[in-house]
Amino acid sequence: MPSKRKSMTTADKLQKILNDPYLFISLFMKIVDKNGNTVPFKTNKQQATLLSDMAFD
């Protein structure tokens, strides 16, 4: 029998996003590229390392 997952409330989802800077960046941050297009911000290796090394509490 499959296990039932408790669905997250909107408040739970918001709290999860706010507690995870990488998730926040990947979902909400946009930049303008050299062609003038608005594109999703994607962290490079150094930025991802910095985020993982920082403490967010």
CSV table of N, CA and C in Angstrom, one decimal:
chain,number,residue,atom,x,y,z
A,1,MET,N,0.8,-1.2,0.0
A,1,MET,CA,0.0,0.0,0.0
A,1,MET,C,0.9,1.2,0.0
A,2,PRO,N,0.7,2.2,-0.9
A,2,PRO,CA,1.5,3.4,-1.0
A,2,PRO,C,1.3,4.2,0.3
A,3,SER,N,2.4,4.9,0.7
A,3,SER,CA,2.3,5.7,1.9
A,3,SER,C,1.7,7.1,1.4
A,4,LYS,N,0.9,7.7,2.4
A,4,LYS,CA,0.3,9.0,2.1
A,4,LYS,C,1.3,10.0,2.5
A,5,ARG,N,1.5,11.0,1.6
A,5,ARG,CA,2.3,12.1,2.0
A,5,ARG,C,1.4,13.3,2.4
A,6,LYS,N,1.9,13.9,3.5
A,6,LYS,CA,1.1,15.1,3.9
A,6,LYS,C,1.5,16.3,3.0
A,7,SER,N,0.5,16.9,2.4
A,7,SER,CA,0.8,18.0,1.5
A,7,SER,C,1.2,19.2,2.3
A,8,MET,N,2.1,20.0,1.7
A,8,MET,CA,2.6,21.1,2.4
A,8,MET,C,1.6,22.3,2.2
A,9,THR,N,1.5,23.1,3.3
A,9,THR,CA,0.7,24.3,3.2
A,9,THR,C,1.5,25.3,2.5
A,10,THR,N,0.8,26.4,2.1
A,10,THR,CA,1.5,27.5,1.4
A,10,THR,C,2.6,28.1,2.4
A,11,ALA,N,2.2,28.2,3.7
A,11,ALA,CA,3.2,28.7,4.7
A,11,ALA,C,4.4,27.8,4.8
A,12,ASP,N,4.2,26.5,4.8
A,12,ASP,CA,5.3,25.5,4.8
A,12,ASP,C,6.2,25.7,3.6
A,13,LYS,N,5.6,25.8,2.4
A,13,LYS,CA,6.4,26.0,1.2
A,13,LYS,C,7.2,27.3,1.3
A,14,LEU,N,6.6,28.4,1.7
A,14,LEU,CA,7.3,29.6,1.8
A,14,LEU,C,8.4,29.5,2.8
A,15,GLN,N,8.2,28.9,4.0
A,15,GLN,CA,9.2,28.7,5.0
A,15,GLN,C,10.4,27.9,4.4
A,16,LYS,N,10.1,26.9,3.7
A,16,LYS,CA,11.2,26.0,3.1
A,16,LYS,C,12.0,26.9,2.1
A,17,ILE,N,11.4,27.7,1.3
A,17,ILE,CA,12.1,28.5,0.3
A,17,ILE,C,12.9,29.5,1.0
A,18,LEU,N,12.4,30.2,2.0
A,18,LEU,CA,13.1,31.2,2.7
A,18,LEU,C,14.3,30.7,3.5
A,19,ASN,N,14.2,29.4,3.9
A,19,ASN,CA,15.3,28.8,4.7
A,19,ASN,C,16.4,28.2,3.8
A,20,ASP,N,16.2,28.2,2.5
A,20,ASP,CA,17.1,27.6,1.5
A,20,ASP,C,17.5,28.6,0.5
A,21,PRO,N,18.6,29.4,0.6
A,21,PRO,CA,19.0,30.4,-0.3
A,21,PRO,C,19.1,29.9,-1.8
A,22,TYR,N,19.7,28.7,-1.9
A,22,TYR,CA,19.9,28.1,-3.3
A,22,TYR,C,18.5,27.9,-3.9
A,23,LEU,N,17.5,27.4,-3.2
A,23,LEU,CA,16.2,27.2,-3.7
A,23,LEU,C,15.5,28.5,-4.1
A,24,PHE,N,15.7,29.5,-3.2
A,24,PHE,CA,15.2,30.9,-3.4
A,24,PHE,C,15.7,31.4,-4.7
A,25,ILE,N,17.1,31.4,-4.9
A,25,ILE,CA,17.7,31.9,-6.1
A,25,ILE,C,17.2,31.2,-7.3
A,26,SER,N,17.2,29.8,-7.3
A,26,SER,CA,16.8,29.1,-8.4
A,26,SER,C,15.3,29.3,-8.9
A,27,LEU,N,14.5,29.7,-7.9
A,27,LEU,CA,13.1,29.9,-8.2
A,27,LEU,C,12.7,31.3,-8.6
A,28,PHE,N,13.4,32.3,-8.0
A,28,PHE,CA,13.0,33.7,-8.1
A,28,PHE,C,13.9,34.7,-8.7
A,29,MET,N,15.2,34.4,-8.7
A,29,MET,CA,16.2,35.4,-9.2
A,29,MET,C,16.3,35.3,-10.7
A,30,LYS,N,16.3,36.5,-11.3
A,30,LYS,CA,16.5,36.6,-12.8
A,30,LYS,C,17.6,37.6,-13.0
A,31,ILE,N,18.3,37.5,-14.1
A,31,ILE,CA,19.3,38.4,-14.5
A,31,ILE,C,19.1,38.8,-16.0
A,32,VAL,N,19.8,39.9,-16.4
A,32,VAL,CA,19.7,40.3,-17.8
A,32,VAL,C,21.0,39.8,-18.4
A,33,ASP,N,20.9,39.0,-19.5
A,33,ASP,CA,22.1,38.5,-20.1
A,33,ASP,C,22.7,39.6,-21.1
A,34,LYS,N,23.8,39.3,-21.7
A,34,LYS,CA,24.5,40.2,-22.6
A,34,LYS,C,23.7,40.6,-23.8
A,35,ASN,N,22.7,39.9,-24.1
A,35,ASN,CA,21.8,40.2,-25.2
A,35,ASN,C,20.6,41.0,-24.8
A,36,GLY,N,20.5,41.3,-23.5
A,36,GLY,CA,19.3,42.1,-23.0
A,36,GLY,C,18.1,41.2,-22.7
A,37,ASN,N,18.3,39.9,-22.7
A,37,ASN,CA,17.2,39.0,-22.3
A,37,ASN,C,17.2,38.8,-20.8
A,38,THR,N,16.0,38.7,-20.2
A,38,THR,CA,15.9,38.3,-18.8
A,38,THR,C,15.8,36.8,-18.8
A,39,VAL,N,16.8,36.2,-18.0
A,39,VAL,CA,16.9,34.8,-17.9
A,39,VAL,C,17.0,34.4,-16.4
A,40,PRO,N,16.7,33.1,-16.1
A,40,PRO,CA,16.9,32.7,-14.8
A,40,PRO,C,18.3,32.7,-14.3
A,41,PHE,N,18.6,33.1,-13.1
A,41,PHE,CA,19.9,33.1,-12.5
A,41,PHE,C,20.3,31.6,-12.2
A,42,LYS,N,21.4,31.2,-12.8
A,42,LYS,CA,21.9,29.9,-12.5
A,42,LYS,C,23.3,30.0,-11.8
A,43,THR,N,23.5,29.5,-10.7
A,43,THR,CA,24.7,29.6,-10.0
A,43,THR,C,25.8,28.8,-10.7
A,44,ASN,N,27.0,29.4,-10.7
A,44,ASN,CA,28.2,28.7,-11.2
A,44,ASN,C,28.8,27.9,-10.0
A,45,LYS,N,29.8,27.1,-10.3
A,45,LYS,CA,30.4,26.3,-9.3
A,45,LYS,C,30.8,27.0,-8.0
A,46,GLN,N,31.5,28.2,-8.2
A,46,GLN,CA,32.0,29.0,-7.1
A,46,GLN,C,30.8,29.5,-6.3
A,47,GLN,N,29.8,30.0,-6.9
A,47,GLN,CA,28.7,30.5,-6.2
A,47,GLN,C,27.9,29.5,-5.4
A,48,ALA,N,27.8,28.3,-6.0
A,48,ALA,CA,27.2,27.2,-5.3
A,48,ALA,C,28.0,26.7,-4.1
A,49,THR,N,29.3,26.7,-4.2
A,49,THR,CA,30.2,26.4,-3.1
A,49,THR,C,30.0,27.4,-2.0
A,50,LEU,N,30.0,28.7,-2.4
A,50,LEU,CA,29.8,29.8,-1.4
A,50,LEU,C,28.5,29.6,-0.6
A,51,LEU,N,27.4,29.3,-1.3
A,51,LEU,CA,26.1,29.1,-0.7
A,51,LEU,C,26.1,27.9,0.2
A,52,SER,N,26.8,26.8,-0.2
A,52,SER,CA,26.8,25.6,0.6
A,52,SER,C,27.6,25.8,1.9
A,53,ASP,N,28.7,26.7,1.8
A,53,ASP,CA,29.6,26.9,2.9
A,53,ASP,C,29.0,27.9,3.9
A,54,MET,N,28.1,28.7,3.5
A,54,MET,CA,27.5,29.7,4.4
A,54,MET,C,26.5,29.1,5.3
A,55,ALA,N,26.4,29.6,6.5
A,55,ALA,CA,25.4,29.1,7.5
A,55,ALA,C,24.2,30.0,7.4
A,56,PHE,N,23.0,29.5,7.2
A,56,PHE,CA,21.8,30.2,7.2
A,56,PHE,C,20.8,29.7,8.2
A,57,ASP,N,20.7,30.4,9.3
A,57,ASP,CA,19.8,30.0,10.4
A,57,ASP,C,18.8,31.0,10.7
